[in-house]
Coordinates of C-alpha atoms in Angstrom, one line a residue:
Chain A
M23 CA 60.1 80.0 90.4
P24 CA 62.3 77.8 92.6
S25 CA 61.1 76.8 96.1
P26 CA 62.1 79.6 98.5
G27 CA 63.6 77.3 101.1
L28 CA 64.6 79.3 104.1
L29 CA 63.0 82.4 102.7
T30 CA 59.2 83.0 102.5
T31 CA 57.9 84.0 99.1
W32 CA 57.7 87.6 100.1
Q33 CA 61.2 87.7 101.4
Y34 CA 62.3 86.1 98.2
A35 CA 60.6 88.7 96.1
V36 CA 62.2 91.5 98.2
E37 CA 65.7 90.0 97.8
V38 CA 65.3 89.6 94.0
L39 CA 64.3 93.2 93.6
A40 CA 67.0 94.5 96.0
T41 CA 69.7 92.4 94.2
A42 CA 68.7 93.7 90.8
A43 CA 68.6 97.3 92.1
F44 CA 72.1 97.1 93.6
A45 CA 73.5 95.2 90.6
L46 CA 72.3 98.2 88.5
S47 CA 74.1 100.6 90.8
G48 CA 77.3 98.6 90.5
I49 CA 77.0 98.5 86.7
L50 CA 76.6 102.3 86.6
E51 CA 79.6 102.8 88.9
G52 CA 81.7 100.4 86.8
A53 CA 80.7 102.3 83.7
R54 CA 81.8 105.6 85.2
K55 CA 85.2 104.1 86.0
R56 CA 85.5 102.7 82.4
L57 CA 85.9 99.2 83.6
D58 CA 85.9 96.3 81.1
V59 CA 83.1 93.7 81.0
V60 CA 84.6 91.5 83.7
G61 CA 85.3 94.5 86.0
V62 CA 81.7 95.5 85.6
G63 CA 80.6 92.0 86.4
V64 CA 82.8 92.0 89.6
V65 CA 81.6 95.4 90.8
A66 CA 77.9 94.5 90.1
S67 CA 78.3 91.2 92.0
L68 CA 80.0 92.9 95.0
A69 CA 77.2 95.5 95.1
A70 CA 74.4 93.0 94.7
F71 CA 75.7 90.1 96.9
G72 CA 78.1 91.8 99.3
G73 CA 75.6 92.9 101.9
G74 CA 73.5 89.7 102.0
T75 CA 76.6 87.5 102.0
L76 CA 78.1 89.3 105.0
R77 CA 74.8 89.1 106.8
D78 CA 74.7 85.3 106.2
L79 CA 78.3 84.9 107.3
L80 CA 77.7 86.8 110.5
L81 CA 74.5 84.8 111.2
D82 CA 76.2 81.5 110.2
R83 CA 73.3 80.9 107.9
R84 CA 73.9 78.3 105.2
P85 CA 73.3 77.8 102.3
L86 CA 74.1 81.4 101.4
F87 CA 71.2 83.1 99.5
W88 CA 73.0 83.0 96.2
V89 CA 74.0 79.3 96.6
E90 CA 70.4 78.4 97.4
H91 CA 69.1 80.5 94.6
V92 CA 71.7 80.2 91.8
E93 CA 69.4 82.1 89.5
F94 CA 70.5 85.3 91.3
L95 CA 74.1 84.8 90.0
W96 CA 72.9 84.2 86.4
I97 CA 70.8 87.3 86.5
V98 CA 73.6 89.6 87.8
L99 CA 76.2 88.2 85.4
A100 CA 73.8 88.5 82.4
L101 CA 72.8 92.1 83.4
A102 CA 76.5 93.1 83.5
V103 CA 77.4 91.5 80.1
L104 CA 74.3 92.9 78.4
S105 CA 74.9 96.4 79.8
V106 CA 78.5 96.5 78.6
L107 CA 77.5 95.3 75.1
F108 CA 74.5 97.5 74.6
L109 CA 74.6 100.5 76.8
R110 CA 76.2 103.6 75.3
G111 CA 77.3 107.0 76.4
R112 CA 74.2 108.7 75.2
H113 CA 72.2 106.8 77.9
F114 CA 74.2 108.4 80.6
G115 CA 72.6 111.8 80.9
L116 CA 69.6 109.7 82.0
T117 CA 71.2 107.0 84.1
E118 CA 73.6 109.3 86.0
R119 CA 70.7 111.0 87.6
A120 CA 68.7 107.8 87.8
M121 CA 71.3 106.0 89.8
L122 CA 69.8 107.5 92.9
W123 CA 66.7 105.4 92.4
P124 CA 68.2 101.9 92.2
D125 CA 70.4 102.7 95.1
A126 CA 67.6 104.0 97.3
V127 CA 65.2 101.2 96.3
G128 CA 67.9 98.6 97.0
L129 CA 68.7 100.2 100.3
G130 CA 65.1 99.9 101.5
L131 CA 64.5 96.4 100.3
F132 CA 67.8 94.9 101.6
C133 CA 67.3 96.6 104.9
A134 CA 63.9 95.1 105.3
A135 CA 65.1 91.6 104.2
G136 CA 68.1 91.7 106.4
T137 CA 66.2 92.7 109.5
Q138 CA 63.5 90.1 108.8
V139 CA 66.1 87.2 108.5
S140 CA 67.7 88.3 111.7
L141 CA 64.4 88.4 113.5
D142 CA 63.6 84.9 112.2
M143 CA 66.8 83.7 113.8
E144 CA 65.8 85.3 117.1
M145 CA 68.6 87.9 117.3
P146 CA 68.3 90.7 119.9
L147 CA 66.4 93.7 118.4
L148 CA 69.4 96.0 118.1
V149 CA 71.4 93.3 116.5
A150 CA 68.6 92.7 114.0
A151 CA 68.5 96.4 113.2
V152 CA 72.3 96.5 112.8
L153 CA 72.3 93.5 110.5
G154 CA 69.5 95.2 108.4
V155 CA 71.8 98.2 108.0
I156 CA 74.8 95.9 107.2
T157 CA 72.8 94.1 104.5
A158 CA 71.7 97.4 103.1
V159 CA 75.0 99.3 103.0
F160 CA 77.8 96.8 102.8
G161 CA 77.3 96.0 99.1
G162 CA 77.6 99.7 98.3
I163 CA 80.7 100.0 100.6
L164 CA 82.4 97.1 98.7
R165 CA 81.4 98.6 95.4
D166 CA 83.0 102.0 96.3
M167 CA 86.0 100.5 98.0
V168 CA 87.2 98.4 95.0
C169 CA 86.8 101.5 92.8
N170 CA 89.1 103.2 95.3
E171 CA 86.6 105.8 96.5
I172 CA 85.5 106.7 100.0
P173 CA 82.2 104.9 100.3
R174 CA 79.1 107.0 99.7
V175 CA 77.8 106.0 103.1
L176 CA 80.7 107.9 104.7
R177 CA 81.1 111.0 102.4
D178 CA 77.5 111.8 101.5
H179 CA 76.4 114.2 104.2
R180 CA 72.8 113.5 103.4
P181 CA 71.2 110.7 105.4
Y182 CA 71.9 107.2 104.0
A183 CA 72.7 104.5 106.5
I184 CA 70.4 106.1 109.0
C185 CA 67.4 105.7 106.6
A186 CA 68.1 101.9 106.7
F187 CA 68.5 102.1 110.5
L188 CA 65.1 103.8 110.9
G189 CA 63.5 101.4 108.4
A190 CA 64.7 98.5 110.4
W191 CA 63.1 99.9 113.6
V192 CA 59.9 100.5 111.6
L193 CA 59.9 96.8 110.7
I194 CA 60.6 95.8 114.3
G195 CA 58.0 98.2 115.7
L196 CA 55.3 96.9 113.3
Q197 CA 56.1 93.2 113.5
V198 CA 57.3 92.7 117.1
G199 CA 55.5 95.6 118.7
L200 CA 52.2 95.7 116.9
G201 CA 52.0 92.1 115.6
M202 CA 51.5 93.1 112.0
D203 CA 51.9 90.3 109.4
E204 CA 55.2 89.8 107.5
R205 CA 54.1 91.0 104.1
S206 CA 52.7 94.3 105.1
S207 CA 55.4 95.2 107.5
L208 CA 58.2 94.3 105.0
L209 CA 56.6 96.5 102.4
I210 CA 56.0 99.4 104.7
A211 CA 59.5 99.3 106.2
A212 CA 61.2 99.0 102.8
G213 CA 59.0 101.8 101.5
F214 CA 59.8 104.0 104.5
A215 CA 63.5 103.6 104.2
S216 CA 63.6 104.2 100.4
A217 CA 61.3 107.2 100.7
T218 CA 63.3 108.8 103.4
R219 CA 66.4 108.4 101.4
L220 CA 64.8 109.9 98.3
L221 CA 63.3 112.8 100.3
A222 CA 66.7 113.4 101.9
V223 CA 68.3 113.7 98.5
R224 CA 65.5 115.8 97.0
F225 CA 65.5 118.3 99.8
D226 CA 69.2 118.1 100.6
W227 CA 68.8 117.2 104.3
A228 CA 72.1 117.4 106.1
L229 CA 73.2 115.3 109.1
P230 CA 75.0 117.0 112.0
A231 CA 78.7 116.9 111.3
W232 CA 81.9 118.0 113.0
R233 CA 82.0 121.8 113.5
L234 CA 85.7 122.4 113.7
Chain B
M17 CA 77.1 93.4 134.3
P18 CA 75.7 90.7 132.0
S19 CA 76.9 87.1 132.3
P20 CA 80.1 86.7 130.3
G21 CA 79.0 83.4 128.6
L22 CA 81.8 82.1 126.5
L23 CA 84.2 84.7 128.0
T24 CA 85.6 84.7 131.5
T25 CA 85.1 87.9 133.4
W26 CA 88.7 88.9 132.8
Q27 CA 88.4 88.3 129.0
Y28 CA 85.2 90.3 129.1
A29 CA 86.9 93.3 130.9
V30 CA 89.7 93.2 128.4
E31 CA 87.4 93.1 125.4
V32 CA 85.3 96.0 126.8
L33 CA 88.4 98.2 127.2
A34 CA 89.9 97.3 123.9
T35 CA 86.5 98.0 122.1
A36 CA 86.2 101.4 123.7
A37 CA 89.9 102.2 122.9
F38 CA 89.5 101.3 119.2
A39 CA 86.1 103.0 119.0
L40 CA 87.8 106.2 120.2
S41 CA 90.5 105.8 117.5
G42 CA 87.8 105.4 114.9
I43 CA 86.0 108.5 116.1
L44 CA 89.2 110.6 115.9
E45 CA 89.9 109.3 112.4
G46 CA 86.3 110.1 111.3
A47 CA 86.7 113.6 112.8
R48 CA 89.9 114.2 110.8
K49 CA 88.1 113.2 107.6
R50 CA 85.2 115.5 108.5
L51 CA 82.6 112.7 108.3
D52 CA 79.0 113.2 109.5
V53 CA 77.6 111.6 112.6
V54 CA 76.6 108.4 110.8
G55 CA 80.0 108.1 109.1
V56 CA 81.7 108.5 112.4
G57 CA 79.5 105.8 113.8
V58 CA 80.4 103.4 111.0
V59 CA 84.1 104.1 111.2
A60 CA 84.1 103.7 115.0
S61 CA 82.1 100.4 114.7
L62 CA 84.5 99.0 112.0
A63 CA 87.5 99.9 114.2
A64 CA 85.9 98.5 117.4
F65 CA 84.3 95.4 116.0
G66 CA 86.2 94.5 112.8
G67 CA 89.1 92.6 114.4
G68 CA 87.0 90.6 116.9
T69 CA 84.4 89.8 114.3
L70 CA 86.9 88.5 111.8
R71 CA 88.5 86.4 114.5
D72 CA 85.1 84.9 115.4
L73 CA 84.3 84.2 111.8
L74 CA 87.6 82.5 111.2
L75 CA 87.2 80.4 114.4
D76 CA 83.5 79.7 113.5
R77 CA 82.6 81.0 117.0
R78 CA 79.0 81.9 117.6
P79 CA 77.3 84.0 118.9
L80 CA 79.7 86.8 117.8
F81 CA 80.9 88.8 120.8
W82 CA 78.8 91.8 119.9
V83 CA 75.7 89.6 119.5
E84 CA 76.3 87.9 122.9
H85 CA 77.0 91.3 124.5
V86 CA 74.7 93.8 122.8
E87 CA 75.8 96.5 125.2
F88 CA 79.0 96.8 123.2
L89 CA 76.9 98.0 120.2
W90 CA 75.0 100.6 122.4
I91 CA 78.3 101.9 123.9
V92 CA 80.0 102.4 120.6
L93 CA 77.0 104.0 118.9
A94 CA 76.5 106.3 121.9
L95 CA 80.2 107.3 122.0
A96 CA 80.0 108.2 118.3
V97 CA 76.9 110.3 118.6
L98 CA 78.0 112.1 121.7
S99 CA 81.5 112.9 120.2
V100 CA 80.0 114.5 117.1
L101 CA 77.6 116.5 119.1
F102 CA 80.0 117.7 121.8
L103 CA 83.6 117.5 120.7
R104 CA 84.9 120.7 119.1
G105 CA 88.0 121.7 117.2
R106 CA 89.7 123.2 120.3
H107 CA 89.8 119.6 121.7
F108 CA 92.0 118.5 118.8
G109 CA 95.4 119.8 119.8
L110 CA 94.9 117.4 122.7
T111 CA 93.3 114.4 120.9
E112 CA 95.5 114.4 117.8
R113 CA 98.5 113.5 119.9
A114 CA 96.5 111.4 122.3
M115 CA 95.3 109.1 119.5
L116 CA 98.4 107.1 119.9
W117 CA 97.2 106.0 123.3
P118 CA 93.9 104.5 122.6
D119 CA 95.4 102.8 119.5
A120 CA 98.3 101.3 121.5
V121 CA 96.1 100.3 124.4
G122 CA 93.5 98.7 122.1
L123 CA 96.3 96.9 120.2
G124 CA 97.6 95.2 123.4
L125 CA 94.2 94.3 124.8
F126 CA 92.7 92.9 121.6
C127 CA 95.9 90.9 120.9
A128 CA 95.7 89.3 124.3
A129 CA 92.0 88.6 124.0
G130 CA 92.3 87.2 120.5
T131 CA 95.1 84.9 121.4
Q132 CA 93.4 83.7 124.6
V133 CA 90.1 82.8 122.7
S134 CA 92.1 80.9 120.1
L135 CA 94.1 79.0 122.8
D136 CA 90.7 78.2 124.5
M137 CA 89.6 76.6 121.2
E138 CA 92.8 74.6 121.0
M139 CA 94.3 76.1 117.9
P140 CA 98.0 75.4 117.1
L141 CA 100.2 78.0 118.8
L142 CA 101.2 79.9 115.6
V143 CA 97.5 80.1 114.6
A144 CA 96.7 81.5 118.0
A145 CA 99.4 84.1 117.6
V146 CA 98.2 85.0 114.1
L147 CA 94.6 85.3 115.3
G148 CA 95.8 87.5 118.1
V149 CA 97.4 89.8 115.6
I150 CA 94.3 89.7 113.3
T151 CA 92.1 90.7 116.2
A152 CA 94.4 93.5 117.1
V153 CA 95.1 95.0 113.7
F154 CA 92.1 94.2 111.5
G155 CA 89.8 96.8 113.0
G156 CA 92.4 99.5 112.3
I157 CA 92.9 98.2 108.8
L158 CA 89.2 98.5 108.0
R159 CA 89.1 101.9 109.7
D160 CA 91.9 103.2 107.4
M161 CA 90.6 101.4 104.3
V162 CA 87.1 102.9 104.3
C163 CA 88.8 106.3 104.8
N164 CA 90.8 105.5 101.6
E165 CA 94.2 105.5 103.2
I166 CA 96.9 102.9 103.2
P167 CA 96.4 101.2 106.6
R168 CA 98.8 102.4 109.4
V169 CA 100.0 98.9 109.9
L170 CA 101.5 99.0 106.5
R171 CA 102.9 102.5 106.1
D172 CA 104.1 103.2 109.7
H173 CA 107.7 102.1 109.6
R174 CA 107.7 101.9 113.4
P175 CA 106.8 98.5 114.8
Y176 CA 103.0 98.0 115.1
A177 CA 101.7 94.5 114.1
I178 CA 104.9 93.0 115.4
C179 CA 104.2 94.4 118.9
A180 CA 101.0 92.4 118.8
F181 CA 102.8 89.3 117.5
L182 CA 105.4 89.5 120.3
G183 CA 102.6 90.1 122.9
A184 CA 100.8 87.0 121.6
W185 CA 103.9 84.9 122.1
V186 CA 104.4 86.4 125.6
L187 CA 100.9 85.2 126.5
I188 CA 101.6 81.7 125.0
G189 CA 104.9 81.5 126.8
L190 CA 103.5 82.5 130.2
Q191 CA 100.3 80.4 130.0
V192 CA 101.3 77.3 127.9
G193 CA 105.0 77.3 128.7
L194 CA 105.0 78.4 132.4
G195 CA 101.5 77.5 133.4
M196 CA 100.7 81.0 134.7
D197 CA 97.0 81.8 135.5
E198 CA 94.8 83.5 132.9
R199 CA 94.4 86.8 134.7
S200 CA 98.1 87.6 135.2
S201 CA 99.2 86.4 131.8
L202 CA 96.5 88.4 130.0
L203 CA 97.5 91.6 131.7
I204 CA 101.2 91.0 131.3
A205 CA 100.9 90.2 127.6
A206 CA 98.5 93.1 126.9
G207 CA 100.8 95.5 128.8
F208 CA 103.9 94.2 127.0
A209 CA 102.4 94.7 123.5
S210 CA 101.0 98.2 124.4
A211 CA 104.3 99.3 126.0
T212 CA 106.4 98.1 123.1
R213 CA 104.2 100.1 120.7
L214 CA 104.4 103.2 122.8
L215 CA 108.2 102.9 123.3
A216 CA 108.5 102.3 119.5
V217 CA 106.7 105.6 118.8
R218 CA 108.5 107.5 121.6
F219 CA 112.0 106.5 120.5
D220 CA 111.1 106.2 116.8
W221 CA 112.3 102.6 116.3
A222 CA 112.4 101.6 112.7
L223 CA 111.8 98.2 111.2
P224 CA 114.1 96.9 108.5
A225 CA 112.7 97.9 105.2
W226 CA 113.6 97.5 101.5
R227 CA 116.9 99.1 100.7
L228 CA 116.6 99.8 97.0
Chain C
M12 CA 104.7 66.0 104.7
P13 CA 101.7 66.3 107.0
S14 CA 98.5 64.3 106.4
P15 CA 96.4 66.2 103.9
G16 CA 93.2 65.7 105.9
L17 CA 90.2 67.1 103.9
L18 CA 92.5 67.6 100.9
T19 CA 93.7 64.9 98.7
T20 CA 97.5 64.9 98.1
W21 CA 97.0 66.4 94.7
Q22 CA 94.9 69.2 96.0
Y23 CA 97.4 69.8 98.7
A24 CA 100.3 70.1 96.2
V25 CA 98.2 72.5 94.1
E26 CA 97.4 74.7 97.2
V27 CA 101.0 74.8 98.3
L28 CA 102.2 76.0 94.9
A29 CA 99.4 78.5 94.5
T30 CA 100.1 79.9 98.0
A31 CA 103.8 80.3 97.3
A32 CA 103.1 82.0 93.9
F33 CA 100.7 84.5 95.4
A34 CA 102.9 85.1 98.4
L35 CA 105.6 86.0 95.9
S36 CA 103.3 88.4 94.1
G37 CA 102.4 90.1 97.5
I38 CA 106.1 90.4 98.4
L39 CA 106.9 92.1 95.1
E40 CA 103.9 94.5 95.5
G41 CA 105.0 95.3 99.0
A42 CA 108.6 96.0 97.7
R43 CA 107.2 98.4 95.1
K44 CA 105.3 100.3 97.8
R45 CA 108.5 100.4 100.0
L46 CA 106.8 98.7 102.9
D47 CA 108.7 97.5 105.9
V48 CA 109.2 93.8 106.8
V49 CA 105.9 93.6 108.7
G50 CA 104.0 95.3 105.9
V51 CA 105.5 92.9 103.4
G52 CA 104.5 90.0 105.6
V53 CA 100.9 91.3 105.8
V54 CA 100.5 91.9 102.1
A55 CA 102.1 88.6 101.2
S56 CA 99.7 86.8 103.7
L57 CA 96.7 88.6 102.4
A58 CA 97.6 87.7 98.8
A59 CA 98.4 84.1 99.7
F60 CA 95.6 83.3 102.1
G61 CA 92.8 85.8 101.2
G62 CA 91.2 83.8 98.4
G63 CA 91.2 80.4 100.1
T64 CA 90.1 81.8 103.4
L65 CA 87.1 83.6 101.8
R66 CA 86.2 80.4 100.0
D67 CA 86.4 78.4 103.2
L68 CA 84.2 81.0 105.0
L69 CA 81.6 81.0 102.3
L70 CA 81.5 77.2 102.2
D71 CA 81.5 77.0 106.1
R72 CA 84.5 74.6 105.8
R73 CA 86.6 74.2 108.9
P74 CA 89.4 73.9 109.8
L75 CA 90.6 76.6 107.5
F76 CA 93.3 75.4 105.2
W77 CA 96.0 77.4 107.0
V78 CA 94.8 76.2 110.4
E79 CA 94.9 72.6 109.2
H80 CA 98.3 73.1 107.5
V81 CA 100.1 75.5 109.8
E82 CA 103.3 75.0 107.7
F83 CA 101.7 77.3 105.1
L84 CA 101.9 80.2 107.6
W85 CA 105.5 79.5 108.4
I86 CA 106.5 79.4 104.8
V87 CA 104.8 82.7 103.9
L88 CA 106.2 84.5 106.9
A89 CA 109.7 83.1 106.3
L90 CA 109.5 84.1 102.6
A91 CA 108.5 87.7 103.5
V92 CA 111.3 88.1 106.1
L93 CA 114.0 86.6 103.9
S94 CA 112.9 88.7 100.9
V95 CA 113.2 91.9 102.8
L96 CA 116.5 91.0 104.3
F97 CA 118.2 89.7 101.2
L98 CA 116.5 91.1 98.1
R99 CA 118.0 94.3 96.7
G100 CA 117.0 96.8 94.1
R101 CA 119.3 95.2 91.5
H102 CA 117.0 92.2 91.5
F103 CA 114.1 94.3 90.3
G104 CA 114.7 94.6 86.7
L105 CA 114.2 90.9 86.7
T106 CA 111.4 90.5 89.2
E107 CA 109.3 93.4 88.0
R108 CA 108.7 91.6 84.7
A109 CA 108.6 88.2 86.3
M110 CA 105.7 89.2 88.6
L111 CA 103.4 88.2 85.8
W112 CA 104.5 84.6 86.2
P113 CA 103.7 84.0 89.9
D114 CA 100.4 85.9 89.5
A115 CA 99.3 83.8 86.4
V116 CA 100.5 80.5 87.9
G117 CA 98.7 81.2 91.2
L118 CA 95.6 82.2 89.3
G119 CA 95.4 78.9 87.6
L120 CA 96.2 76.7 90.6
F121 CA 93.9 78.5 93.0
C122 CA 91.1 78.5 90.5
A123 CA 91.4 74.7 90.1
A124 CA 91.7 74.1 93.8
G125 CA 88.8 76.3 94.7
T126 CA 86.5 74.7 92.1
Q127 CA 87.5 71.2 93.2
V128 CA 86.8 71.9 96.8
S129 CA 83.3 73.3 95.9
L130 CA 82.6 70.3 93.7
D131 CA 83.6 68.0 96.6
M132 CA 81.0 69.8 98.7
E133 CA 78.3 69.3 96.1
M134 CA 77.7 72.9 95.2
P135 CA 75.7 73.7 92.1
L136 CA 78.1 74.0 89.1
L137 CA 77.9 77.8 88.6
V138 CA 78.5 78.2 92.3
A139 CA 81.6 76.0 92.1
A140 CA 82.9 78.1 89.1
V141 CA 82.2 81.3 91.0
L142 CA 84.0 80.0 94.1
G143 CA 86.9 79.0 91.9
V144 CA 87.1 82.5 90.6
I145 CA 86.8 84.0 94.1
T146 CA 89.6 81.7 95.4
A147 CA 91.8 82.8 92.5
V148 CA 91.2 86.5 92.5
F149 CA 90.3 87.6 96.0
G150 CA 93.8 87.4 97.4
G151 CA 95.0 89.7 94.7
I152 CA 92.1 92.1 95.3
L153 CA 93.0 92.3 99.0
R154 CA 96.7 92.8 98.1
D155 CA 95.9 95.7 95.9
M156 CA 93.2 97.2 98.1
V157 CA 95.4 97.5 101.2
C158 CA 98.0 99.1 99.0
N159 CA 95.3 101.7 98.0
E160 CA 95.1 100.7 94.4
I161 CA 92.2 99.8 92.2
P162 CA 92.6 96.0 92.0
R163 CA 94.3 94.6 88.9
V164 CA 91.3 92.4 88.2
L165 CA 89.3 95.6 87.6
R166 CA 91.7 97.9 85.8
D167 CA 93.7 95.5 83.6
H168 CA 91.7 95.5 80.4
R169 CA 93.4 92.2 79.5
P170 CA 91.5 89.0 80.5
Y171 CA 92.2 88.0 84.1
A172 CA 89.2 86.8 86.2
I173 CA 87.7 85.4 83.0
C174 CA 90.7 83.1 82.6
A175 CA 89.9 81.7 86.0
F176 CA 86.2 81.4 85.1
L177 CA 87.0 79.5 81.9
G178 CA 89.5 77.3 83.8
A179 CA 86.8 76.4 86.3
W180 CA 84.5 75.3 83.5
V181 CA 87.3 73.3 82.0
L182 CA 87.6 71.4 85.3
I183 CA 83.9 71.0 85.6
G184 CA 83.6 69.8 81.9
L185 CA 86.4 67.3 82.3
Q186 CA 85.5 65.9 85.7
V187 CA 81.7 66.1 85.8
G188 CA 81.0 65.9 82.1
L189 CA 83.7 63.4 80.9
G190 CA 84.4 61.6 84.1
M191 CA 88.2 62.3 84.0
D192 CA 90.2 61.6 87.2
E193 CA 91.0 64.3 89.6
R194 CA 94.7 64.6 89.1
S195 CA 94.6 65.0 85.3
S196 CA 91.6 67.4 85.3
L197 CA 93.2 69.6 88.0
L198 CA 96.4 69.9 86.1
I199 CA 94.7 70.6 82.8
A200 CA 92.3 73.2 84.2
A201 CA 95.1 75.0 86.1
G202 CA 97.4 74.9 83.1
F203 CA 94.6 76.2 80.8
A204 CA 93.8 79.1 83.1
S205 CA 97.4 80.1 83.6
A206 CA 98.3 79.7 79.9
T207 CA 95.3 81.8 78.8
R208 CA 96.4 84.6 81.2
L209 CA 100.0 84.5 80.0
L210 CA 98.9 84.5 76.3
A211 CA 96.5 87.4 77.0
V212 CA 99.3 89.4 78.4
R213 CA 101.8 88.4 75.7
F214 CA 99.5 89.3 72.8
D215 CA 97.7 92.1 74.6
W216 CA 94.2 90.7 74.2
A217 CA 91.5 93.2 75.2
L218 CA 88.1 92.6 76.7
P219 CA 85.1 94.5 75.4
A220 CA 84.7 97.7 77.5
W221 CA 82.4 100.6 77.6
R222 CA 82.5 102.7 74.4
L223 CA 81.3 106.1 75.6

C-alpha cells in the first residue's frame, strides 16, 4: 500500500471504499442507460471522483487525491471495463435493487472523509459540514447530470443529502465536541449517515415538501 | 457585521444582496419543480454561490467568499427551509411574476462585484468583464441545469448575459477610464445592468438570432 | 504574436487551433438549437475553453491559458458574433456533415496539448493521460450538457474519448519512452488521435457495450 501522504491510513481506507462504492453506482447507472464501455468508464469516474475533486478544488488542496494515489484511477477504470465485458442482463434483477447499498455506503464514507479533511484544514464548522455534504453528493449529481436526469439528491423525496449533513455534524460533535479519536469518530459518523439513508429508504421517510 | 477581509464594505454589501436575490430565484425554481426542502436548499445554494465560487476558483482566490463569510451559508439555508415551511401556493400568482426581479437584481449586483474583484487582482480588462459575466450568470446556469432545463441564459431570446457584459464595461469605463470612486461606479454599473435586463423583458427586446 | 509564456511556441500553436476547432463545433451546435447570438457565444466559449480551464484548475496552473492569452477570448467571441450575423441555413447542408472535422481535429490537438502540459508539470503518466482526455472531451461535454443533451462522448457508440486516451499514450510513448522532441511527438500524437476518430466514424467502428 502506498504511503498515505496527506491522508492518515484511516482516511485512506475510507476514501478507497467510498470511491469503489460510488464507482459501482456509476457503472450500474451507465448500464441502465446502455452506454458503451468508455461511457461507463466516464460515468463511473465522475461518480467516484467528482465529489472529492470538487472538495479538493474548493479547499485548494494539492495534489488531488487521485493524483496522489494513482491506483484509484486504475481501480475505477478496471472495474468499468470488467463490468462491461462480464456483467450480463441476468445480473440485473439483483443489482438494480442492490444499487441502494453502494450509493448509501459511499454517501456515508465520503461525507466522513470530506468533513475530516476540512476539519484538518481548520475550516469553520459549518463549512466543514457543507464540504462533507459536497464530497458525498457531488459525484452522484455529476453522474445523473451527464445521463440527462434530474439528480437523485433533488428528486428523491426521501432524505439523502440531509443524511450526509447529519453525519457530518455527528463527526464534528464526536471529534471537536467530545474529543474522540479520529478512527472511531470517522467510523461512527460514516455508519450513522449510511444507516440513516438505508432506514429512510426502507421505511419510506418523506421530507417536508411544497404543499401547493 | 463581520470584518469584510478581502472585500471592501461596499463590495460586501453588494455580494450579500446579490446572494440573497439569487437564493430567492433558486427557491422559486425549486418550488416550481416541486422539490423537497433539501432539494430547494441545494438549488438555492447553487444559484446563490455558483457564480462567485467559479470566479474565485478561476482567480485562485482563497478563502472563498462563503468560507470567509460563513453567515452567507446560514442565510441561504435558513431562507430555503423557511420558504418550504411557510410559502404556499396562493403566494405564487405573486412570486411567479416577481421572479424576474430577484434574477435581474442579482444579475446586476454579481456582475459588478465579479468585475470589481477581477480588477482588484489586475486582470486584463476583457478578462475582468468575462469574469463579471461568469459571476452573474453561472449560478443561474447551474440552477437550471440541475433542474434539467436549458439554462435561461441560452434559451431566452431577450438580452440577459449581454446586460451583464455591458454592465461590466460600464464599471470598467467609469473606474479605469474616468477614475470614478468604487462606491459610485459599483452602484451605477449594477443599476445599469439590472435596468437593461428589466427593460429588455418589459419591452420584449430580441437579440439577433439564426435566420434559417 | 504574444510571448507564449508558460507554453512553448508549438504548444501555443496547437492550443490556438484546438480552441478554434472547438469554438466552431459549439457554434454549429448553437445554430442547431436556434440559440441567439449570446447563447451561441456562451456555447462556443464553453466548448472552446471548458476542457483547458478544467485542466488548469486541476493542475492549479495560473494564469489560466485564456487569461494569459486574452486574444483567445476575442477570437472566440468574434467568431460567434460573425457566424450568427453571416451564416445562413443554406450553409448547413455543408456544415452539418463538416462538424465531424472540427470536433475530431480539436479532440486530437487538445489531447496532445493537455498531456504535454501535465508531463511538463511532472504528473504520473496515467494522470497525464487522463488530463489529456479531460482537456479533449470536457469542452464537448459542457457544450452538450448546457444544450440539455446526453454528451456525445457518452451516447456515440463509436470510439471518441478512447481516441484521445490512445493519443495521449502515443505522446507519452514517443516522448518519455523514445525521447522524441516535443514538436514531432505533439504532431504525431494529435494526428493519431484525430485520424483514429475520423476512421472510426468513416467505418462505423463500435465499442463493446452492454449486452442485456
